[in-house]
PDB file of C-alpha atoms in Angstrom:
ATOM      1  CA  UNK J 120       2.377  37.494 -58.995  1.00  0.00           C
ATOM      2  CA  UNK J 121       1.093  34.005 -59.267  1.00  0.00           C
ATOM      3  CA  UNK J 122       2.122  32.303 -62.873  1.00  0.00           C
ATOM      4  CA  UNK J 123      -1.313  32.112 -64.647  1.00  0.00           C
ATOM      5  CA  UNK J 124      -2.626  28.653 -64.761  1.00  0.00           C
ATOM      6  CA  UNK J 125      -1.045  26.861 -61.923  1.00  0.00           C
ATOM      7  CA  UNK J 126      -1.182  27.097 -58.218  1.00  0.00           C
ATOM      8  CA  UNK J 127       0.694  29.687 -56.147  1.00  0.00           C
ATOM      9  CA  UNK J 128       3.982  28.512 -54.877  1.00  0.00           C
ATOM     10  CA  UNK J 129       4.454  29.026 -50.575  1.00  0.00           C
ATOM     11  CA  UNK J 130       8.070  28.414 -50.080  1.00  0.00           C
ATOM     12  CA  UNK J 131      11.302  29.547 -50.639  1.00  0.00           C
ATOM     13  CA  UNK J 132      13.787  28.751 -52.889  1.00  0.00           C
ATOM     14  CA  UNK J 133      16.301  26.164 -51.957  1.00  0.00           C
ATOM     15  CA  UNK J 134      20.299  27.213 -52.063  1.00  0.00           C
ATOM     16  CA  UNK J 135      23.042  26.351 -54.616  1.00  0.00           C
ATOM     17  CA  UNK J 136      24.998  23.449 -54.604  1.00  0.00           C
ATOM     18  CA  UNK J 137      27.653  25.240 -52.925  1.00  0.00           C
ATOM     19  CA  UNK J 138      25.825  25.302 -49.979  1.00  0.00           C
ATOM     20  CA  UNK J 139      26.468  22.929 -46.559  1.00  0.00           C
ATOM     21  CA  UNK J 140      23.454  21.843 -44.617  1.00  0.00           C
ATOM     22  CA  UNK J 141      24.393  21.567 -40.659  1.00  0.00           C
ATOM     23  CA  UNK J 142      27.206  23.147 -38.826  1.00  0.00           C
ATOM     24  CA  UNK J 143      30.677  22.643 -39.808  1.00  0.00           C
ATOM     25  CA  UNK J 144      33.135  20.849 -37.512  1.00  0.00           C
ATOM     26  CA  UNK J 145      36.441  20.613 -38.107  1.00  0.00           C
ATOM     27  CA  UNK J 146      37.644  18.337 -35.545  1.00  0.00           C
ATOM     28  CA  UNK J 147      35.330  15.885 -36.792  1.00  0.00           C
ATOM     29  CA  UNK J 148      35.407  16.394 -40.553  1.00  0.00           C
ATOM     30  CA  UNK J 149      37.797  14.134 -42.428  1.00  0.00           C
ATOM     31  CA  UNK J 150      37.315  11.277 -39.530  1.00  0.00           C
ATOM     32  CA  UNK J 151      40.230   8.170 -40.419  1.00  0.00           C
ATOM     33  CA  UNK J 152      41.775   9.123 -43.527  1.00  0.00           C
ATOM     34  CA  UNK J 153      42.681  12.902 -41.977  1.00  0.00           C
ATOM     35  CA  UNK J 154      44.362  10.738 -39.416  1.00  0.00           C
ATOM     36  CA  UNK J 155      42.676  11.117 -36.487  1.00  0.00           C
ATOM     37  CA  UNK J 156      39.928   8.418 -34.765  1.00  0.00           C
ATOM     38  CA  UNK J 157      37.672  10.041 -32.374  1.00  0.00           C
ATOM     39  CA  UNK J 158      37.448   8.193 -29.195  1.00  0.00           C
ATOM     40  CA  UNK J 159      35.872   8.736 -25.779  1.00  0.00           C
ATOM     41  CA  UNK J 160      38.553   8.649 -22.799  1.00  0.00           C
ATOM     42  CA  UNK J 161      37.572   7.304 -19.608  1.00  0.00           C
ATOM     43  CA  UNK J 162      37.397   9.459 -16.427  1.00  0.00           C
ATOM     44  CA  UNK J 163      40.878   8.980 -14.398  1.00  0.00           C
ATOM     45  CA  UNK J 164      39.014   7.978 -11.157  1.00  0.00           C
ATOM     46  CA  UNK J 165      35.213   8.562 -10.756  1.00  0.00           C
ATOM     47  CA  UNK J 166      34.343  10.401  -7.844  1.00  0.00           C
ATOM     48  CA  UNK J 167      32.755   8.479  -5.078  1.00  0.00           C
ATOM     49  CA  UNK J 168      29.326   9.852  -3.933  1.00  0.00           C
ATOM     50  CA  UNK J 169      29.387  10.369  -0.036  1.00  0.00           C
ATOM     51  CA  UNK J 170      25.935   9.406   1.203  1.00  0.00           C
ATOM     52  CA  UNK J 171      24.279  11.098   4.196  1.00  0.00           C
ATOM     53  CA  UNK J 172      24.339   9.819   7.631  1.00  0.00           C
ATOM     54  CA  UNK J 173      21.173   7.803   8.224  1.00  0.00           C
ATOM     55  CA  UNK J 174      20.161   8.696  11.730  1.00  0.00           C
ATOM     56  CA  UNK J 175      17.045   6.841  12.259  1.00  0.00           C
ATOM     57  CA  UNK J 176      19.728   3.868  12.203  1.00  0.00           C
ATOM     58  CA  UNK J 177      21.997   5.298  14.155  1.00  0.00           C
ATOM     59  CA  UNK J 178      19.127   6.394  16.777  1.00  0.00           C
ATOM     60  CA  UNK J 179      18.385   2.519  16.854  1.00  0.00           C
ATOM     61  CA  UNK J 180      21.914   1.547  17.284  1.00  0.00           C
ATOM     62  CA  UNK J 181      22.592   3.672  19.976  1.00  0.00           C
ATOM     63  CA  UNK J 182      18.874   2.832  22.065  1.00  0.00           C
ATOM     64  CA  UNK J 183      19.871  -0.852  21.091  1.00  0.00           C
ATOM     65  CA  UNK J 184      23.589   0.499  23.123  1.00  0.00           C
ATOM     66  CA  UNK J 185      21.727   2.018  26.145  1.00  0.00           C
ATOM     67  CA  UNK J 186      22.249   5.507  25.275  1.00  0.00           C
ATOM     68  CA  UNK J 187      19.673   7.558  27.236  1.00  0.00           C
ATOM     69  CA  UNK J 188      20.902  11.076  27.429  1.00  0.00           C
ATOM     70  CA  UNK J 189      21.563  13.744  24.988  1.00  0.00           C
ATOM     71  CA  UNK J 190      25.193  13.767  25.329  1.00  0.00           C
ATOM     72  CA  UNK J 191      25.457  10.486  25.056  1.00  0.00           C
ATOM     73  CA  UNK J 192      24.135  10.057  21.926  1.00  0.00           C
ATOM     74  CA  UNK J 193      26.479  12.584  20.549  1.00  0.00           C
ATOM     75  CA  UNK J 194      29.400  10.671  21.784  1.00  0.00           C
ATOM     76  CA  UNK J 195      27.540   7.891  19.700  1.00  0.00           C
ATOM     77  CA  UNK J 196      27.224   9.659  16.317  1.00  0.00           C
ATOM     78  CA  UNK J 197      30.795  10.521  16.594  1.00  0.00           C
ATOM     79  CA  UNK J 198      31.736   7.360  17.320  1.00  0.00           C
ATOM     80  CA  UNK J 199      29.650   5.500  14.535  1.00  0.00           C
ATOM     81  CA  UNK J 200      29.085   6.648  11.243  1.00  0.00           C
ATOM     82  CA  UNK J 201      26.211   4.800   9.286  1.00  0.00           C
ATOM     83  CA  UNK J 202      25.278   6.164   6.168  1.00  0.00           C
ATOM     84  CA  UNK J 203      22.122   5.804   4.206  1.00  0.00           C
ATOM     85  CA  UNK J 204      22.533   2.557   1.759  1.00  0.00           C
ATOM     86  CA  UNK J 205      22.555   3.838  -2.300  1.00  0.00           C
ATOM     87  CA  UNK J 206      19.251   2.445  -3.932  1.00  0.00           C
ATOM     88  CA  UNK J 207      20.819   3.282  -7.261  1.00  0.00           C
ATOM     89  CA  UNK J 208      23.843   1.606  -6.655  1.00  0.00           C
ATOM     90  CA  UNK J 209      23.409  -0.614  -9.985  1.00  0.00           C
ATOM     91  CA  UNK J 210      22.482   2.128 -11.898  1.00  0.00           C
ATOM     92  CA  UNK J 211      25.140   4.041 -13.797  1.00  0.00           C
ATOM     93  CA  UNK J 212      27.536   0.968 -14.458  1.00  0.00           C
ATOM     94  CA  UNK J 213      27.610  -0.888 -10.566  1.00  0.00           C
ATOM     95  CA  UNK J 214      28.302  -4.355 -10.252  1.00  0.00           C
ATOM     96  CA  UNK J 215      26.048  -6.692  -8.549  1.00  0.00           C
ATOM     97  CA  UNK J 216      26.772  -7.949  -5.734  1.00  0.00           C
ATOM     98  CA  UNK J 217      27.008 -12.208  -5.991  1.00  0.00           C
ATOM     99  CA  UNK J 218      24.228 -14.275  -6.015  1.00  0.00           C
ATOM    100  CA  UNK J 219      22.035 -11.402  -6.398  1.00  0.00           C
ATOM    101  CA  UNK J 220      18.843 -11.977  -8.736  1.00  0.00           C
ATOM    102  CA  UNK J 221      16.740  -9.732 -10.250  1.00  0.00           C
ATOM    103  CA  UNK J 222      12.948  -9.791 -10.581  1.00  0.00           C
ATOM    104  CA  UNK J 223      10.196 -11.722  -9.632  1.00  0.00           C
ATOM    105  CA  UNK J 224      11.019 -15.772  -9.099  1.00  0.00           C
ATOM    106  CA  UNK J 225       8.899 -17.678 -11.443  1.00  0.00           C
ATOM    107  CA  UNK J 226       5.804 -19.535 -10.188  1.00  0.00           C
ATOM    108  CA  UNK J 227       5.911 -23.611 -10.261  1.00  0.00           C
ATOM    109  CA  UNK J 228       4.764 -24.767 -13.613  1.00  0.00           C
ATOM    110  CA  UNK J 229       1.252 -26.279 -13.432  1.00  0.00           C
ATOM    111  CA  UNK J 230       1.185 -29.532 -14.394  1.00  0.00           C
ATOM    112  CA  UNK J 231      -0.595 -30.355 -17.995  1.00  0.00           C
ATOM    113  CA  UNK J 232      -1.548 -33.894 -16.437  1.00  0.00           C
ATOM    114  CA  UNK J 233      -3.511 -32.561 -13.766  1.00  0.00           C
ATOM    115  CA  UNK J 234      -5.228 -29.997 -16.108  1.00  0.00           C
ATOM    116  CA  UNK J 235      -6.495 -32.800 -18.571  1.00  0.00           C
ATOM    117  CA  UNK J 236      -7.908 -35.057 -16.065  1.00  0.00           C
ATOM    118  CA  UNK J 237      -9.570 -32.137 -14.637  1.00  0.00           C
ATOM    119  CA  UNK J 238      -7.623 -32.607 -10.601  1.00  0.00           C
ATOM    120  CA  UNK J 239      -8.153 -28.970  -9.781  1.00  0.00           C
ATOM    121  CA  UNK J 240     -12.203 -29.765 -10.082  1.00  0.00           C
ATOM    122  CA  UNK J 241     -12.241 -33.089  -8.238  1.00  0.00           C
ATOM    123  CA  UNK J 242      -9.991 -31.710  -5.483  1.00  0.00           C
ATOM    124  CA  UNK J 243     -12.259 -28.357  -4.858  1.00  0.00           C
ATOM    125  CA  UNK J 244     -15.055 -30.572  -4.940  1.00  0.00           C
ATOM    126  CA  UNK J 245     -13.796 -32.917  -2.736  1.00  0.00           C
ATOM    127  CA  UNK J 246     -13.488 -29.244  -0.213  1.00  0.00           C
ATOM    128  CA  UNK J 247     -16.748 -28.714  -0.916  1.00  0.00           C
ATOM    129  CA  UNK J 248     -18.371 -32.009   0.434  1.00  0.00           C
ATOM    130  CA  UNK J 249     -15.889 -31.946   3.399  1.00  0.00           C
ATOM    131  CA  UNK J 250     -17.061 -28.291   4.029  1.00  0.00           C
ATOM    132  CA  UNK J 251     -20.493 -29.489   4.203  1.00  0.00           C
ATOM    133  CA  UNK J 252     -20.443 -32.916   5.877  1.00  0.00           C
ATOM    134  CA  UNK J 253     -18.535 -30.370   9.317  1.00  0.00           C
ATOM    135  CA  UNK J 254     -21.796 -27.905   8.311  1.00  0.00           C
ATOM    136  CA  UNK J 255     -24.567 -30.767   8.767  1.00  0.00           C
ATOM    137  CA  UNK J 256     -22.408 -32.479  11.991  1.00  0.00           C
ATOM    138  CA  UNK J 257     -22.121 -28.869  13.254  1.00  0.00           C
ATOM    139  CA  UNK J 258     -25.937 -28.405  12.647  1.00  0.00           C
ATOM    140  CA  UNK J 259     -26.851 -31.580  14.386  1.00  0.00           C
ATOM    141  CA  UNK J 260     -25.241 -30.721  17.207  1.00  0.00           C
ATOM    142  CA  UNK J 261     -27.222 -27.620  18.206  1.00  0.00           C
ATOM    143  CA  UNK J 262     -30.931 -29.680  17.007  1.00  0.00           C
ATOM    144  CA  UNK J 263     -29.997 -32.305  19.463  1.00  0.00           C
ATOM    145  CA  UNK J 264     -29.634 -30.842  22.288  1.00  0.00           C
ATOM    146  CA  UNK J 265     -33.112 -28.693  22.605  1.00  0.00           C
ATOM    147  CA  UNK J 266     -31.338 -26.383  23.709  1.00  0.00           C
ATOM    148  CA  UNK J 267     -32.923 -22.478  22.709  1.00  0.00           C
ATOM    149  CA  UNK J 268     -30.526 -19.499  22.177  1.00  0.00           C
ATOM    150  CA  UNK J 269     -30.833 -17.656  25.203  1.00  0.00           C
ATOM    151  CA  UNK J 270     -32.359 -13.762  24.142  1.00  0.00           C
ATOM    152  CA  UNK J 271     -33.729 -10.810  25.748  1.00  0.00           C
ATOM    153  CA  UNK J 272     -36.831 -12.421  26.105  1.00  0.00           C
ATOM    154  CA  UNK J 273     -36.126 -15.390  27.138  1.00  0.00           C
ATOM    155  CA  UNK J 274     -33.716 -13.823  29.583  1.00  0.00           C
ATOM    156  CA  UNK J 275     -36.354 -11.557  30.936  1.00  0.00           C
ATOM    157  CA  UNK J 276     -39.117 -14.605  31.395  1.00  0.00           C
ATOM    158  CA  UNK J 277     -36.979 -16.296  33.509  1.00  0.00           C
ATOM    159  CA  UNK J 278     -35.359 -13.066  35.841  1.00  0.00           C
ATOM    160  CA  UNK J 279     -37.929 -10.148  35.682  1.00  0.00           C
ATOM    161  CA  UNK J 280     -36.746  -7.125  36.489  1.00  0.00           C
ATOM    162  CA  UNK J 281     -37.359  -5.557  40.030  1.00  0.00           C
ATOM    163  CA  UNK J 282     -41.292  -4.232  40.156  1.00  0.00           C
ATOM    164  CA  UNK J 283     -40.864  -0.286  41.440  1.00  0.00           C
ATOM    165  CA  UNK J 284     -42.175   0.798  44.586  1.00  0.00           C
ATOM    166  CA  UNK J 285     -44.481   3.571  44.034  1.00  0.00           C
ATOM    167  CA  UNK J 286     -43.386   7.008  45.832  1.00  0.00           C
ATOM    168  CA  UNK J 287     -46.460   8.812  46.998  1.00  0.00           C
ATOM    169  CA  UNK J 288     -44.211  12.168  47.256  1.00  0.00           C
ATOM    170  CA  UNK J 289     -44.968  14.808  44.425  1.00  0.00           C
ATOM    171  CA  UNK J 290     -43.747  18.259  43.980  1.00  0.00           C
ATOM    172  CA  UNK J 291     -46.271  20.795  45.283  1.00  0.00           C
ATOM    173  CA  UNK J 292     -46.590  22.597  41.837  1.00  0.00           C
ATOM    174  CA  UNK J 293     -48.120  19.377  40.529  1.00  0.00           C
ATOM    175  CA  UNK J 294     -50.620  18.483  43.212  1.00  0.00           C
ATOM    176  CA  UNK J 295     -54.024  19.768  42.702  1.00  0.00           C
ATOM    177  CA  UNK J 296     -55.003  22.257  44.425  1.00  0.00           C
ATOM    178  CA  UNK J 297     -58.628  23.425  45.188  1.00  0.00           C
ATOM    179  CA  UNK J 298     -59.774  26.904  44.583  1.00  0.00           C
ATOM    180  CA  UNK J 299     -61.402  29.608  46.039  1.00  0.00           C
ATOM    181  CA  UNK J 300     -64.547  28.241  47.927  1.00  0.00           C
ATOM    182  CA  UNK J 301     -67.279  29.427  46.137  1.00  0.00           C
ATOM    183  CA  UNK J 302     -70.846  29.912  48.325  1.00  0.00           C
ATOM    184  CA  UNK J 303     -72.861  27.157  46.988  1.00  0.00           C
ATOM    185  CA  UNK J 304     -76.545  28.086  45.719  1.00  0.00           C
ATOM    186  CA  UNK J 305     -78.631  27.031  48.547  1.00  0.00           C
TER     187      UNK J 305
END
């Protein structure tokens, strides 16, 4: 039963003082002044990974040979052994190899000069009005020589097509044909 007068308790009781929170180790426990230090020891010889053979290069190596039969290309992948490069080889504690760089080079600095005296404007301008001075030359060229774009129409005014002979041979189902002579009322 709740205690009158104040609000119902939901949890439990903690333990006495006795008590140890966590899990008891007793290597650990005691650390330097038990007399022991607790240090990592490095792996005698790490083990190599063995990549797989990479025959698409091996294929190419032995077309680039002049291999052109089946058993000669097995003579070929017995002979040379390429295996597949690691991607993670500097993962995991690899060295680089030297002169290797990583990332992205860094683009030129822009000069501050050039952005206060405003450069970048006067030299896309100066594209512009080179752009179109060729446009207007360009434009002159085709007004000046009267020449007119040659089109369908024009084509056909000057070469008309062929005029068809009329054939005076029709199917019998479509000629007319007279009916039944009626007497005429005389």
């Amino acid at each position: 039963q709740p205690e009158l007068g104040k609000p119902m308790r939901n949890c439990y009781s903690l333990p006495g003082p006795d008590f140890t929170y966590g899990m008891y180790m007793h290597k650990r426990d005691g650390g330097v002044p038990e007399g022991h230090w607790d240090a990592v020891k490095a792996k005698a010889h790490p083990r190599k990974r063995v990549m797989p053979r990479d025959f698409v290069a091996m294929g190419r190596a032995a077309v680039d040979e002049g291999c052109t039969t089946a058993r000669e290309f097995a003579l070929y992948y017995g002979y040379m052994d390429i295996r597949c490069k690691d991607k993670g080889i500097l993962r995991y504690g690899g060295k680089a190899p030297p002169g290797m760089t990583f990332g992205k080079p860094p683009r030129p600095p822009t000069p501050f000069f050039d952005l206060m005296q405003h450069r970048y404007k006067e030299l896309w301008m100066e594209e512009q009005r080179a752009r179109t001075r060729v446009q207007h030359v360009v434009k002159k060229k085709v007004g000046t020589m009267g020449e007119v774009r040659e089109n369908r129409t024009t084509f056909l005014r000057t070469h008309p097509l062929p005029v068809k002979e009329e054939s005076f041979w029709h199917l019998q189902r479509f000629e007319k044909v007279q009916g039944p002579q009626s007497p005429s009322p005389d």
